[in-house]
C-alpha cells in the first residue's frame, strides 16, 4: 500500500497534539497511521475519534496543497497537469477549485483559533480566499473560464456551493472589489443553458448564491430546477437524473446536496419553495442510510455508474447528514465516522492515487485511466473532497468523541441480529 504522506503546511509546525508524554505517544501513533505503517486492521481496532479527525485533516491537506498553493501564487494554469482529453484544459482549473472548496468549506467555516488545527485553518482560509480572488479577477494569470462551453456551469455551481457552505470565511473575507468580481463571474454563466437533468440544479445553486450574497437573482432557474426534481422523484430517497433513473451516485454527487442548499436559501428568503425543505431533508436522510449500508466490512463499496473517478465523494450525502447533525436515528455517529474513515483510507492509500508531484490521477482505486469518461480530467477528481464534510463539526462534537463502533455491514456479516431495513413512504 502506498503511504499517505504527511504534509507540513507552511508556515505552521504541522499538527502538534501537545507536549506531554501521552500526547507525544498519540502523535506518534497518528503519524504511523498516516504514513501507512499501521495495518488497516490495527487502525480499525484502536482508532479514536481524535485520530480519525487528524487522519481526515491530513487527507484534506494532501488534496488541497497542490491546488491552493499553485493558485495562491497565480501559477495554477502553469503548473497543474491535465490528465484526460486535451480539450479539458479549458475547464479543469475551475473544476479543481470549485470542487475542492465545496468539500473544504465546512471545515474552513469553523474559522481560526489558537489551537494548532485553528491555525492550520487560518492558513487554508487565506489561500482559499486568495485563490477565489485570482480565479475571478480578469487581470489574473489564473482567471478562469466561467462561460465558454457548457462545463463551466457545473464548476461555478460547486464554487457557489462552497461560498454557501462557508459564508463567513470565504465570502466574508473577500474585499468589496473581489466580491464584485465573483458575482460577475457567476452571472456570466447565465449564457449556458443546462440540460434537462441534474444540470438544472447547477444554474439553481448559482442563483441561490447570488440571492444570498447580493440580494438579487433570477428566480426561473431555481423554480424550474426544484419543480423538475419533484417530478423526477422515484421514491425511497432517490431521484431520477431527468425522467429516467440511473444506477450511479449522482443523487449524492449533485442532487440531494444542491437541492438542500437551494431550498434552504428559499426558506430563508421566505419563498414558497422553502416549504419543500423538510420533505427533501427526509429523503436525503434515507439516502444517507442507504449509503451507509453500501460500505462493506472492509471499507470498500460498489463502484457503479458514471464518474466513479470521484472516489469517496460518492458519500457526500452521508457526510453531509453527519455535518448537519441530521443522521437518521438508525445510525450511530461512531459507526458512521468509522465507516467514512475506512472508505477514505481505502481509496486514498491505493497505489497510483497521486502522481509524483501530489496531484490526483484518474481512477476509482488508484490509477485507472480507462475508468474516466471523456469529461473527466485532473480537476474533476477533486470532487472527492465532498466526502469530508464531517470535518465541519468541531473536535468536541459527539461525532468525534463517540467511541468507534461497527457499521451496518460489519454487524450483519459478523452475525449480529439487527433490525430490518425499510423504505420511506414519501
mmCIF file of C-alpha atoms in Angstrom:
data_model
loop_
_atom_site.group_PDB
_atom_site.id
_atom_site.type_symbol
_atom_site.label_atom_id
_atom_site.label_comp_id
_atom_site.label_asym_id
_atom_site.label_seq_id
_atom_site.Cartn_x
_atom_site.Cartn_y
_atom_site.Cartn_z
ATOM 1 C CA UNK A 1 0.000 0.000 0.000
ATOM 2 C CA UNK A 2 1.400 3.396 -0.984
ATOM 3 C CA UNK A 3 1.989 5.603 2.064
ATOM 4 C CA UNK A 4 -0.221 8.624 2.513
ATOM 5 C CA UNK A 5 2.463 11.205 3.048
ATOM 6 C CA UNK A 6 2.056 13.605 5.935
ATOM 7 C CA UNK A 7 2.096 17.199 4.745
ATOM 8 C CA UNK A 8 3.787 20.080 6.502
ATOM 9 C CA UNK A 9 1.614 23.066 5.639
ATOM 10 C CA UNK A 10 3.707 26.231 5.835
ATOM 11 C CA UNK A 11 4.084 28.289 7.901
ATOM 12 C CA UNK A 12 2.714 26.040 10.642
ATOM 13 C CA UNK A 13 4.507 23.306 12.536
ATOM 14 C CA UNK A 14 2.083 20.699 11.208
ATOM 15 C CA UNK A 15 -0.405 19.380 13.724
ATOM 16 C CA UNK A 16 1.025 19.365 17.264
ATOM 17 C CA UNK A 17 -1.042 17.470 19.789
ATOM 18 C CA UNK A 18 0.639 18.827 22.888
ATOM 19 C CA UNK A 19 3.872 18.439 24.784
ATOM 20 C CA UNK A 20 3.141 15.845 27.461
ATOM 21 C CA UNK A 21 4.239 12.224 27.021
ATOM 22 C CA UNK A 22 0.727 10.945 26.440
ATOM 23 C CA UNK A 23 0.190 13.465 23.632
ATOM 24 C CA UNK A 24 3.548 12.583 22.105
ATOM 25 C CA UNK A 25 2.627 8.890 22.099
ATOM 26 C CA UNK A 26 -0.726 9.721 20.499
ATOM 27 C CA UNK A 27 1.018 11.879 17.891
ATOM 28 C CA UNK A 28 3.453 9.067 17.125
ATOM 29 C CA UNK A 29 0.553 6.652 16.645
ATOM 30 C CA UNK A 30 -1.254 9.031 14.290
ATOM 31 C CA UNK A 31 1.967 9.651 12.353
ATOM 32 C CA UNK A 32 2.467 5.913 11.874
ATOM 33 C CA UNK A 33 -1.157 5.517 10.864
ATOM 34 C CA UNK A 34 -0.989 8.352 8.331
ATOM 35 C CA UNK A 35 2.236 7.045 6.826
ATOM 36 C CA UNK A 36 0.584 3.694 6.195
ATOM 37 C CA UNK A 37 2.863 1.891 8.657
ATOM 38 C CA UNK A 38 -0.008 0.514 10.718
ATOM 39 C CA UNK A 39 -2.219 -2.072 9.029
ATOM 40 C CA UNK A 40 -5.855 -1.193 8.466
ATOM 41 C CA UNK A 41 -6.928 -3.912 10.881
ATOM 42 C CA UNK A 42 -4.916 -2.332 13.703
ATOM 43 C CA UNK A 43 -6.280 1.100 12.811
ATOM 44 C CA UNK A 44 -9.871 -0.131 12.859
ATOM 45 C CA UNK A 45 -9.429 -1.740 16.273
ATOM 46 C CA UNK A 46 -7.659 1.079 18.071
ATOM 47 C CA UNK A 47 -8.533 4.398 16.445
ATOM 48 C CA UNK A 48 -10.264 7.139 18.400
ATOM 49 C CA UNK A 49 -12.369 9.973 17.070
ATOM 50 C CA UNK A 50 -9.410 12.333 17.520
ATOM 51 C CA UNK A 51 -7.234 10.058 15.395
ATOM 52 C CA UNK A 52 -9.947 9.740 12.747
ATOM 53 C CA UNK A 53 -10.186 13.521 12.612
ATOM 54 C CA UNK A 54 -6.455 14.105 12.340
ATOM 55 C CA UNK A 55 -6.200 11.483 9.615
ATOM 56 C CA UNK A 56 -9.063 13.123 7.678
ATOM 57 C CA UNK A 57 -7.425 16.534 8.002
ATOM 58 C CA UNK A 58 -4.177 15.147 6.638
ATOM 59 C CA UNK A 59 -6.063 13.710 3.654
ATOM 60 C CA UNK A 60 -7.660 17.099 3.053
ATOM 61 C CA UNK A 61 -4.236 18.742 3.202
ATOM 62 C CA UNK A 62 -2.886 16.305 0.650
ATOM 63 C CA UNK A 63 -5.769 17.131 -1.680
ATOM 64 C CA UNK A 64 -5.632 20.880 -1.116
ATOM 65 C CA UNK A 65 -1.946 21.726 -1.146
ATOM 66 C CA UNK A 66 -1.102 21.306 -4.850
ATOM 67 C CA UNK A 67 -4.214 23.217 -5.955
ATOM 68 C CA UNK A 68 -4.272 26.053 -3.447
ATOM 69 C CA UNK A 69 -0.508 26.593 -3.275
ATOM 70 C CA UNK A 70 -0.290 26.989 -7.045
ATOM 71 C CA UNK A 71 -3.358 29.217 -7.200
ATOM 72 C CA UNK A 72 -2.112 31.319 -4.291
ATOM 73 C CA UNK A 73 0.961 32.037 -6.431
ATOM 74 C CA UNK A 74 -1.129 32.647 -9.570
ATOM 75 C CA UNK A 75 0.528 29.608 -11.163
ATOM 76 C CA UNK A 76 -2.250 27.005 -11.291
ATOM 77 C CA UNK A 77 -2.590 27.067 -15.078
ATOM 78 C CA UNK A 78 1.185 26.987 -15.357
ATOM 79 C CA UNK A 79 1.792 24.014 -13.068
ATOM 80 C CA UNK A 80 -1.323 21.809 -12.916
ATOM 81 C CA UNK A 81 -1.191 18.680 -15.103
ATOM 82 C CA UNK A 82 -4.197 17.882 -17.277
ATOM 83 C CA UNK A 83 -4.780 14.147 -17.472
ATOM 84 C CA UNK A 84 -7.685 13.327 -19.798
ATOM 85 C CA UNK A 85 -8.876 14.674 -23.131
ATOM 86 C CA UNK A 86 -6.879 17.637 -24.409
ATOM 87 C CA UNK A 87 -9.976 19.848 -24.658
ATOM 88 C CA UNK A 88 -10.459 19.638 -20.879
ATOM 89 C CA UNK A 89 -7.673 22.178 -20.312
ATOM 90 C CA UNK A 90 -10.314 24.865 -20.873
ATOM 91 C CA UNK A 91 -12.277 23.675 -17.839
ATOM 92 C CA UNK A 92 -10.080 21.693 -15.481
ATOM 93 C CA UNK A 93 -8.793 24.583 -13.345
ATOM 94 C CA UNK A 94 -12.231 25.802 -12.287
ATOM 95 C CA UNK A 95 -13.151 22.166 -11.673
ATOM 96 C CA UNK A 96 -10.263 21.784 -9.246
ATOM 97 C CA UNK A 97 -11.027 24.985 -7.344
ATOM 98 C CA UNK A 98 -14.804 24.690 -7.102
ATOM 99 C CA UNK A 99 -14.872 21.017 -6.215
ATOM 100 C CA UNK A 100 -12.048 21.164 -3.691
ATOM 101 C CA UNK A 101 -13.592 24.113 -1.841
ATOM 102 C CA UNK A 102 -17.079 22.586 -1.869
ATOM 103 C CA UNK A 103 -15.639 19.861 0.360
ATOM 104 C CA UNK A 104 -13.302 22.021 2.441
ATOM 105 C CA UNK A 105 -15.832 24.790 3.129
ATOM 106 C CA UNK A 106 -17.494 23.424 6.302
ATOM 107 C CA UNK A 107 -14.098 22.910 7.940
ATOM 108 C CA UNK A 108 -12.918 26.375 6.871
ATOM 109 C CA UNK A 109 -16.124 27.902 8.241
ATOM 110 C CA UNK A 110 -15.092 26.843 11.764
ATOM 111 C CA UNK A 111 -12.632 29.725 11.478
ATOM 112 C CA UNK A 112 -9.220 30.362 13.028
ATOM 113 C CA UNK A 113 -8.495 29.846 16.705
ATOM 114 C CA UNK A 114 -5.462 29.361 18.942
ATOM 115 C CA UNK A 115 -5.300 25.598 18.536
ATOM 116 C CA UNK A 116 -2.934 24.043 16.017
ATOM 117 C CA UNK A 117 -5.915 22.992 13.939
ATOM 118 C CA UNK A 118 -7.319 26.521 14.128
ATOM 119 C CA UNK A 119 -4.011 27.949 12.917
ATOM 120 C CA UNK A 120 -3.994 25.410 10.113
ATOM 121 C CA UNK A 121 -7.487 26.555 9.122
ATOM 122 C CA UNK A 122 -6.280 30.148 9.073
ATOM 123 C CA UNK A 123 -3.566 29.149 6.599
ATOM 124 C CA UNK A 124 -6.049 27.436 4.266
ATOM 125 C CA UNK A 125 -8.702 30.155 4.606
ATOM 126 C CA UNK A 126 -6.158 32.700 3.427
ATOM 127 C CA UNK A 127 -5.113 30.572 0.466
ATOM 128 C CA UNK A 128 -8.716 29.744 -0.444
ATOM 129 C CA UNK A 129 -9.788 33.395 -0.408
ATOM 130 C CA UNK A 130 -6.739 34.408 -2.437
ATOM 131 C CA UNK A 131 -7.435 31.566 -4.850
ATOM 132 C CA UNK A 132 -11.048 32.665 -5.366
ATOM 133 C CA UNK A 133 -9.850 36.230 -5.930
ATOM 134 C CA UNK A 134 -7.301 35.144 -8.532
ATOM 135 C CA UNK A 135 -9.770 32.834 -10.273
ATOM 136 C CA UNK A 136 -12.323 35.625 -10.750
ATOM 137 C CA UNK A 137 -10.023 38.573 -11.496
ATOM 138 C CA UNK A 138 -9.943 39.220 -15.278
ATOM 139 C CA UNK A 139 -6.409 40.608 -14.913
ATOM 140 C CA UNK A 140 -5.059 37.497 -13.168
ATOM 141 C CA UNK A 141 -2.959 34.857 -14.974
ATOM 142 C CA UNK A 142 -5.234 32.275 -13.306
ATOM 143 C CA UNK A 143 -8.518 33.956 -14.300
ATOM 144 C CA UNK A 144 -10.800 31.024 -15.045
ATOM 145 C CA UNK A 145 -13.305 30.190 -17.732
ATOM 146 C CA UNK A 146 -16.839 30.745 -16.441
ATOM 147 C CA UNK A 147 -18.795 30.964 -19.694
ATOM 148 C CA UNK A 148 -17.134 29.269 -22.684
ATOM 149 C CA UNK A 149 -18.572 25.823 -23.382
ATOM 150 C CA UNK A 150 -21.036 24.046 -21.091
ATOM 151 C CA UNK A 151 -18.744 22.677 -18.367
ATOM 152 C CA UNK A 152 -18.120 25.967 -16.510
ATOM 153 C CA UNK A 153 -21.747 25.934 -15.330
ATOM 154 C CA UNK A 154 -21.008 22.790 -13.306
ATOM 155 C CA UNK A 155 -17.988 24.123 -11.508
ATOM 156 C CA UNK A 156 -19.262 27.641 -10.971
ATOM 157 C CA UNK A 157 -22.051 25.795 -9.160
ATOM 158 C CA UNK A 158 -19.606 23.917 -6.942
ATOM 159 C CA UNK A 159 -17.818 27.195 -6.192
ATOM 160 C CA UNK A 160 -21.215 28.681 -5.307
ATOM 161 C CA UNK A 161 -21.876 25.717 -3.041
ATOM 162 C CA UNK A 162 -18.547 26.357 -1.306
ATOM 163 C CA UNK A 163 -19.479 30.006 -0.703
ATOM 164 C CA UNK A 164 -22.860 28.993 0.702
ATOM 165 C CA UNK A 165 -21.196 26.454 2.998
ATOM 166 C CA UNK A 166 -18.625 28.968 4.277
ATOM 167 C CA UNK A 167 -20.284 32.390 4.064
ATOM 168 C CA UNK A 168 -18.168 33.965 6.824
ATOM 169 C CA UNK A 169 -14.749 32.611 5.963
ATOM 170 C CA UNK A 170 -14.930 32.594 2.154
ATOM 171 C CA UNK A 171 -17.373 35.295 1.036
ATOM 172 C CA UNK A 172 -16.881 37.268 4.247
ATOM 173 C CA UNK A 173 -13.117 37.599 3.774
ATOM 174 C CA UNK A 174 -13.308 38.872 0.190
ATOM 175 C CA UNK A 175 -12.869 42.605 -0.387
ATOM 176 C CA UNK A 176 -15.671 44.602 -1.987
ATOM 177 C CA UNK A 177 -13.849 44.536 -5.338
ATOM 178 C CA UNK A 178 -13.300 40.796 -5.092
ATOM 179 C CA UNK A 179 -16.971 40.226 -4.298
ATOM 180 C CA UNK A 180 -17.902 42.224 -7.379
ATOM 181 C CA UNK A 181 -15.610 40.027 -9.478
ATOM 182 C CA UNK A 182 -17.070 36.822 -8.025
ATOM 183 C CA UNK A 183 -20.629 37.965 -8.647
ATOM 184 C CA UNK A 184 -19.751 38.971 -12.203
ATOM 185 C CA UNK A 185 -18.140 35.589 -12.862
ATOM 186 C CA UNK A 186 -21.179 33.731 -11.520
ATOM 187 C CA UNK A 187 -23.597 35.897 -13.521
ATOM 188 C CA UNK A 188 -21.583 35.278 -16.685
ATOM 189 C CA UNK A 189 -22.624 31.599 -16.558
ATOM 190 C CA UNK A 190 -26.183 32.610 -17.456
ATOM 191 C CA UNK A 191 -25.330 32.237 -21.146
ATOM 192 C CA UNK A 192 -25.035 28.463 -20.559
ATOM 193 C CA UNK A 193 -28.294 26.574 -20.842
ATOM 194 C CA UNK A 194 -28.443 23.483 -18.592
ATOM 195 C CA UNK A 195 -29.570 20.081 -19.817
ATOM 196 C CA UNK A 196 -32.863 18.605 -18.583
ATOM 197 C CA UNK A 197 -31.118 16.623 -15.875
ATOM 198 C CA UNK A 198 -29.238 17.244 -12.626
ATOM 199 C CA UNK A 199 -27.655 20.158 -14.531
ATOM 200 C CA UNK A 200 -30.718 22.276 -13.771
ATOM 201 C CA UNK A 201 -29.508 22.372 -10.178
ATOM 202 C CA UNK A 202 -26.211 23.937 -11.216
ATOM 203 C CA UNK A 203 -27.976 27.038 -12.523
ATOM 204 C CA UNK A 204 -30.233 26.996 -9.466
ATOM 205 C CA UNK A 205 -27.464 26.932 -6.862
ATOM 206 C CA UNK A 206 -25.561 29.722 -8.643
ATOM 207 C CA UNK A 207 -28.681 31.879 -8.486
ATOM 208 C CA UNK A 208 -29.214 30.871 -4.856
ATOM 209 C CA UNK A 209 -25.687 32.060 -4.020
ATOM 210 C CA UNK A 210 -26.243 35.352 -5.826
ATOM 211 C CA UNK A 211 -29.538 35.742 -3.964
ATOM 212 C CA UNK A 212 -27.841 35.011 -0.631
ATOM 213 C CA UNK A 213 -24.880 37.330 -1.125
ATOM 214 C CA UNK A 214 -26.137 40.130 -3.377
ATOM 215 C CA UNK A 215 -29.882 40.080 -2.702
ATOM 216 C CA UNK A 216 -30.667 39.655 -6.401
ATOM 217 C CA UNK A 217 -31.119 36.612 -8.606
ATOM 218 C CA UNK A 218 -33.092 35.131 -11.476
ATOM 219 C CA UNK A 219 -35.844 33.002 -9.950
ATOM 220 C CA UNK A 220 -36.770 30.959 -13.001
ATOM 221 C CA UNK A 221 -33.718 28.650 -12.863
ATOM 222 C CA UNK A 222 -34.430 27.962 -9.182
ATOM 223 C CA UNK A 223 -38.118 27.294 -9.724
ATOM 224 C CA UNK A 224 -37.516 25.122 -12.801
ATOM 225 C CA UNK A 225 -34.842 23.005 -11.101
ATOM 226 C CA UNK A 226 -36.875 22.387 -7.967
ATOM 227 C CA UNK A 227 -40.133 21.662 -9.772
ATOM 228 C CA UNK A 228 -38.494 19.265 -12.239
ATOM 229 C CA UNK A 229 -36.801 17.318 -9.489
ATOM 230 C CA UNK A 230 -40.037 16.991 -7.569
ATOM 231 C CA UNK A 231 -41.471 15.459 -10.767
ATOM 232 C CA UNK A 232 -38.452 13.167 -11.174
ATOM 233 C CA UNK A 233 -38.545 11.715 -7.662
ATOM 234 C CA UNK A 234 -38.665 7.901 -7.870
ATOM 235 C CA UNK A 235 -39.243 7.068 -4.210
ATOM 236 C CA UNK A 236 -37.261 5.812 -1.210
ATOM 237 C CA UNK A 237 -34.902 8.784 -1.218
ATOM 238 C CA UNK A 238 -33.877 8.529 -4.875
ATOM 239 C CA UNK A 239 -34.365 10.971 -7.761
ATOM 240 C CA UNK A 240 -34.100 10.281 -11.467
ATOM 241 C CA UNK A 241 -31.433 12.174 -13.360
ATOM 242 C CA UNK A 242 -34.059 13.652 -15.621
ATOM 243 C CA UNK A 243 -37.073 11.440 -16.156
ATOM 244 C CA UNK A 244 -35.004 8.260 -16.098
ATOM 245 C CA UNK A 245 -33.315 6.520 -13.217
ATOM 246 C CA UNK A 246 -29.553 5.898 -13.431
ATOM 247 C CA UNK A 247 -27.506 3.460 -11.343
ATOM 248 C CA UNK A 248 -24.786 5.853 -10.181
ATOM 249 C CA UNK A 249 -24.035 8.206 -7.311
ATOM 250 C CA UNK A 250 -25.420 11.427 -8.779
ATOM 251 C CA UNK A 251 -28.031 11.624 -6.015
ATOM 252 C CA UNK A 252 -25.007 12.138 -3.766
ATOM 253 C CA UNK A 253 -22.622 13.986 -6.090
ATOM 254 C CA UNK A 254 -25.221 16.602 -7.042
ATOM 255 C CA UNK A 255 -28.944 16.154 -6.474
ATOM 256 C CA UNK A 256 -29.517 15.974 -2.715
ATOM 257 C CA UNK A 257 -26.737 18.410 -1.692
ATOM 258 C CA UNK A 258 -27.730 21.094 -4.199
ATOM 259 C CA UNK A 259 -31.458 20.667 -3.608
ATOM 260 C CA UNK A 260 -30.942 21.053 0.128
ATOM 261 C CA UNK A 261 -28.902 24.217 -0.284
ATOM 262 C CA UNK A 262 -31.265 25.802 -2.814
ATOM 263 C CA UNK A 263 -34.304 25.010 -0.683
ATOM 264 C CA UNK A 264 -32.546 26.280 2.448
ATOM 265 C CA UNK A 265 -31.999 29.649 0.779
ATOM 266 C CA UNK A 266 -35.610 29.662 -0.424
ATOM 267 C CA UNK A 267 -36.804 29.023 3.134
ATOM 268 C CA UNK A 268 -34.528 31.743 4.485
ATOM 269 C CA UNK A 269 -35.931 34.187 1.912
ATOM 270 C CA UNK A 270 -39.486 33.028 2.731
ATOM 271 C CA UNK A 271 -40.125 31.870 -0.830
ATOM 272 C CA UNK A 272 -42.932 29.267 -1.128
ATOM 273 C CA UNK A 273 -40.463 26.656 -2.419
ATOM 274 C CA UNK A 274 -38.814 26.734 1.002
ATOM 275 C CA UNK A 275 -41.736 24.686 2.323
ATOM 276 C CA UNK A 276 -40.282 21.713 0.421
ATOM 277 C CA UNK A 277 -37.105 21.719 2.517
ATOM 278 C CA UNK A 278 -38.300 19.428 5.306
ATOM 279 C CA UNK A 279 -39.560 16.788 2.878
ATOM 280 C CA UNK A 280 -36.309 16.872 0.920
ATOM 281 C CA UNK A 281 -34.359 16.503 4.166
ATOM 282 C CA UNK A 282 -36.251 13.282 4.968
ATOM 283 C CA UNK A 283 -35.378 11.959 1.509
ATOM 284 C CA UNK A 284 -31.726 12.894 1.957
ATOM 285 C CA UNK A 285 -31.659 11.136 5.323
ATOM 286 C CA UNK A 286 -32.997 7.967 3.719
ATOM 287 C CA UNK A 287 -30.350 8.202 1.007
ATOM 288 C CA UNK A 288 -27.705 8.582 3.727
ATOM 289 C CA UNK A 289 -28.982 5.414 5.391
ATOM 290 C CA UNK A 290 -28.701 3.585 2.067
ATOM 291 C CA UNK A 291 -25.171 4.910 1.565
ATOM 292 C CA UNK A 292 -24.083 3.683 4.990
ATOM 293 C CA UNK A 293 -25.345 0.200 4.070
ATOM 294 C CA UNK A 294 -23.246 0.271 0.877
ATOM 295 C CA UNK A 295 -19.995 0.329 2.876
ATOM 296 C CA UNK A 296 -18.653 -3.210 3.143
ATOM 297 C CA UNK A 297 -16.938 -4.512 6.287
ATOM 298 C CA UNK A 298 -13.509 -3.808 4.747
ATOM 299 C CA UNK A 299 -14.327 -0.229 3.709
ATOM 300 C CA UNK A 300 -14.947 -0.995 0.034
ATOM 301 C CA UNK A 301 -18.169 -0.040 -1.749
ATOM 302 C CA UNK A 302 -19.827 -0.818 -5.106
ATOM 303 C CA UNK A 303 -18.249 1.174 -7.933
ATOM 304 C CA UNK A 304 -21.266 1.726 -10.177
ATOM 305 C CA UNK A 305 -22.123 4.134 -12.979
ATOM 306 C CA UNK A 306 -20.741 7.418 -14.189
ATOM 307 C CA UNK A 307 -17.997 9.446 -12.577
ATOM 308 C CA UNK A 308 -16.501 6.648 -10.496
ATOM 309 C CA UNK A 309 -13.264 8.645 -10.520
ATOM 310 C CA UNK A 310 -14.796 10.940 -7.905
ATOM 311 C CA UNK A 311 -13.879 8.221 -5.405
ATOM 312 C CA UNK A 312 -15.211 8.698 -1.856
ATOM 313 C CA UNK A 313 -17.092 11.809 -2.970
ATOM 314 C CA UNK A 314 -19.836 9.261 -3.631
ATOM 315 C CA UNK A 315 -20.611 9.510 0.108
ATOM 316 C CA UNK A 316 -21.287 13.250 0.170
ATOM 317 C CA UNK A 317 -24.859 12.807 1.435
ATOM 318 C CA UNK A 318 -23.831 10.574 4.344
ATOM 319 C CA UNK A 319 -21.050 13.044 5.162
ATOM 320 C CA UNK A 320 -23.435 15.989 4.873
ATOM 321 C CA UNK A 321 -26.057 14.461 7.147
ATOM 322 C CA UNK A 322 -23.341 13.897 9.755
ATOM 323 C CA UNK A 323 -22.165 17.513 9.426
ATOM 324 C CA UNK A 324 -25.742 18.802 9.728
ATOM 325 C CA UNK A 325 -26.494 16.626 12.774
ATOM 326 C CA UNK A 326 -29.207 15.009 10.670
ATOM 327 C CA UNK A 327 -28.109 11.382 10.554
ATOM 328 C CA UNK A 328 -31.082 9.001 10.594
ATOM 329 C CA UNK A 329 -31.905 7.755 14.080
ATOM 330 C CA UNK A 330 -30.970 4.238 12.963
ATOM 331 C CA UNK A 331 -27.319 5.260 12.519
ATOM 332 C CA UNK A 332 -24.745 5.601 15.283
ATOM 333 C CA UNK A 333 -22.301 8.514 14.979
ATOM 334 C CA UNK A 334 -19.293 6.429 15.977
ATOM 335 C CA UNK A 335 -20.169 3.803 13.389
ATOM 336 C CA UNK A 336 -20.660 6.381 10.612
ATOM 337 C CA UNK A 337 -17.353 8.031 11.475
ATOM 338 C CA UNK A 338 -15.545 4.700 11.389
ATOM 339 C CA UNK A 339 -17.207 3.745 8.101
ATOM 340 C CA UNK A 340 -16.396 7.025 6.360
ATOM 341 C CA UNK A 341 -12.798 6.933 7.583
ATOM 342 C CA UNK A 342 -12.419 3.371 6.316
ATOM 343 C CA UNK A 343 -13.678 4.390 2.861
ATOM 344 C CA UNK A 344 -11.317 7.363 2.731
ATOM 345 C CA UNK A 345 -8.357 5.185 3.699
ATOM 346 C CA UNK A 346 -9.284 2.520 1.166
ATOM 347 C CA UNK A 347 -9.403 4.984 -1.712
ATOM 348 C CA UNK A 348 -6.685 7.486 -0.806
ATOM 349 C CA UNK A 349 -3.998 4.952 0.048
ATOM 350 C CA UNK A 350 -4.317 2.864 -3.118
ATOM 351 C CA UNK A 351 -1.082 2.913 -5.175
ATOM 352 C CA UNK A 352 -1.257 5.402 -8.033
ATOM 353 C CA UNK A 353 -3.888 7.671 -6.475
ATOM 354 C CA UNK A 354 -1.441 10.595 -6.668
ATOM 355 C CA UNK A 355 1.283 11.371 -9.176
ATOM 356 C CA UNK A 356 4.867 12.128 -8.180
ATOM 357 C CA UNK A 357 4.002 15.777 -7.525
ATOM 358 C CA UNK A 358 0.943 15.073 -5.390
ATOM 359 C CA UNK A 359 -1.806 15.639 -7.964
ATOM 360 C CA UNK A 360 -4.723 13.223 -8.151
ATOM 361 C CA UNK A 361 -4.732 10.759 -11.040
ATOM 362 C CA UNK A 362 -7.787 9.318 -12.773
ATOM 363 C CA UNK A 363 -9.199 6.198 -11.145
ATOM 364 C CA UNK A 364 -11.600 4.884 -8.552
ATOM 365 C CA UNK A 365 -8.987 2.838 -6.684
ATOM 366 C CA UNK A 366 -5.523 4.007 -7.640
ATOM 367 C CA UNK A 367 -4.655 4.964 -11.227
ATOM 368 C CA UNK A 368 -7.223 3.573 -13.673
ATOM 369 C CA UNK A 369 -7.346 5.883 -16.717
ATOM 370 C CA UNK A 370 -9.966 3.769 -18.522
ATOM 371 C CA UNK A 371 -12.486 4.369 -15.736
ATOM 372 C CA UNK A 372 -12.626 8.077 -16.593
ATOM 373 C CA UNK A 373 -15.263 9.272 -19.037
ATOM 374 C CA UNK A 374 -14.417 11.836 -21.698
ATOM 375 C CA UNK A 375 -15.431 14.687 -19.398
ATOM 376 C CA UNK A 376 -13.062 13.564 -16.628
ATOM 377 C CA UNK A 377 -9.751 15.372 -16.161
ATOM 378 C CA UNK A 378 -7.405 16.148 -13.295
ATOM 379 C CA UNK A 379 -9.566 18.947 -11.916
ATOM 380 C CA UNK A 380 -12.692 16.778 -11.938
ATOM 381 C CA UNK A 381 -11.166 14.374 -9.448
ATOM 382 C CA UNK A 382 -11.192 16.863 -6.574
ATOM 383 C CA UNK A 383 -14.907 16.261 -6.045
ATOM 384 C CA UNK A 384 -13.756 13.506 -3.705
ATOM 385 C CA UNK A 385 -13.297 16.263 -1.110
ATOM 386 C CA UNK A 386 -17.072 16.422 -0.529
ATOM 387 C CA UNK A 387 -16.738 13.155 1.361
ATOM 388 C CA UNK A 388 -15.012 15.148 4.140
ATOM 389 C CA UNK A 389 -17.880 17.467 5.102
ATOM 390 C CA UNK A 390 -17.917 15.914 8.585
ATOM 391 C CA UNK A 391 -14.786 17.941 9.340
ATOM 392 C CA UNK A 392 -17.137 20.918 9.643
ATOM 393 C CA UNK A 393 -18.093 19.526 13.054
ATOM 394 C CA UNK A 394 -15.732 20.847 15.756
ATOM 395 C CA UNK A 395 -13.370 18.417 17.512
ATOM 396 C CA UNK A 396 -15.542 18.272 20.635
ATOM 397 C CA UNK A 397 -18.698 17.299 18.764
ATOM 398 C CA UNK A 398 -20.183 13.911 19.729
ATOM 399 C CA UNK A 399 -19.471 12.723 16.179
ATOM 400 C CA UNK A 400 -15.756 12.840 17.037
ATOM 401 C CA UNK A 401 -15.946 11.919 20.716
ATOM 402 C CA UNK A 402 -18.261 8.903 20.378
ATOM 403 C CA UNK A 403 -16.468 5.548 20.552
ATOM 404 C CA UNK A 404 -15.886 3.824 17.226
ATOM 405 C CA UNK A 405 -18.496 1.164 16.504
ATOM 406 C CA UNK A 406 -19.020 -1.345 13.702
ATOM 407 C CA UNK A 407 -21.152 -0.042 10.830
ATOM 408 C CA UNK A 408 -24.164 -1.916 9.462
ATOM 409 C CA UNK A 409 -22.456 -4.358 7.099
ATOM 410 C CA UNK A 410 -19.828 -5.196 9.712
ATOM 411 C CA UNK A 411 -22.596 -6.023 12.158
ATOM 412 C CA UNK A 412 -24.569 -8.108 9.668
ATOM 413 C CA UNK A 413 -21.590 -10.119 8.415
ATOM 414 C CA UNK A 414 -20.463 -10.718 11.987
ATOM 415 C CA UNK A 415 -23.795 -12.465 12.532
ATOM 416 C CA UNK A 416 -25.427 -9.802 14.687
ATOM 417 C CA UNK A 417 -29.221 -9.782 14.737
ATOM 418 C CA UNK A 418 -30.149 -6.242 13.658
ATOM 419 C CA UNK A 419 -33.500 -4.615 12.802
ATOM 420 C CA UNK A 420 -34.792 -4.930 9.247
ATOM 421 C CA UNK A 421 -34.355 -2.077 6.783
ATOM 422 C CA UNK A 422 -37.441 -0.301 5.399
ATOM 423 C CA UNK A 423 -38.258 2.169 2.631
ATOM 424 C CA UNK A 424 -39.699 5.573 3.449
ATOM 425 C CA UNK A 425 -43.283 6.313 2.353
ATOM 426 C CA UNK A 426 -42.745 9.683 0.635
#
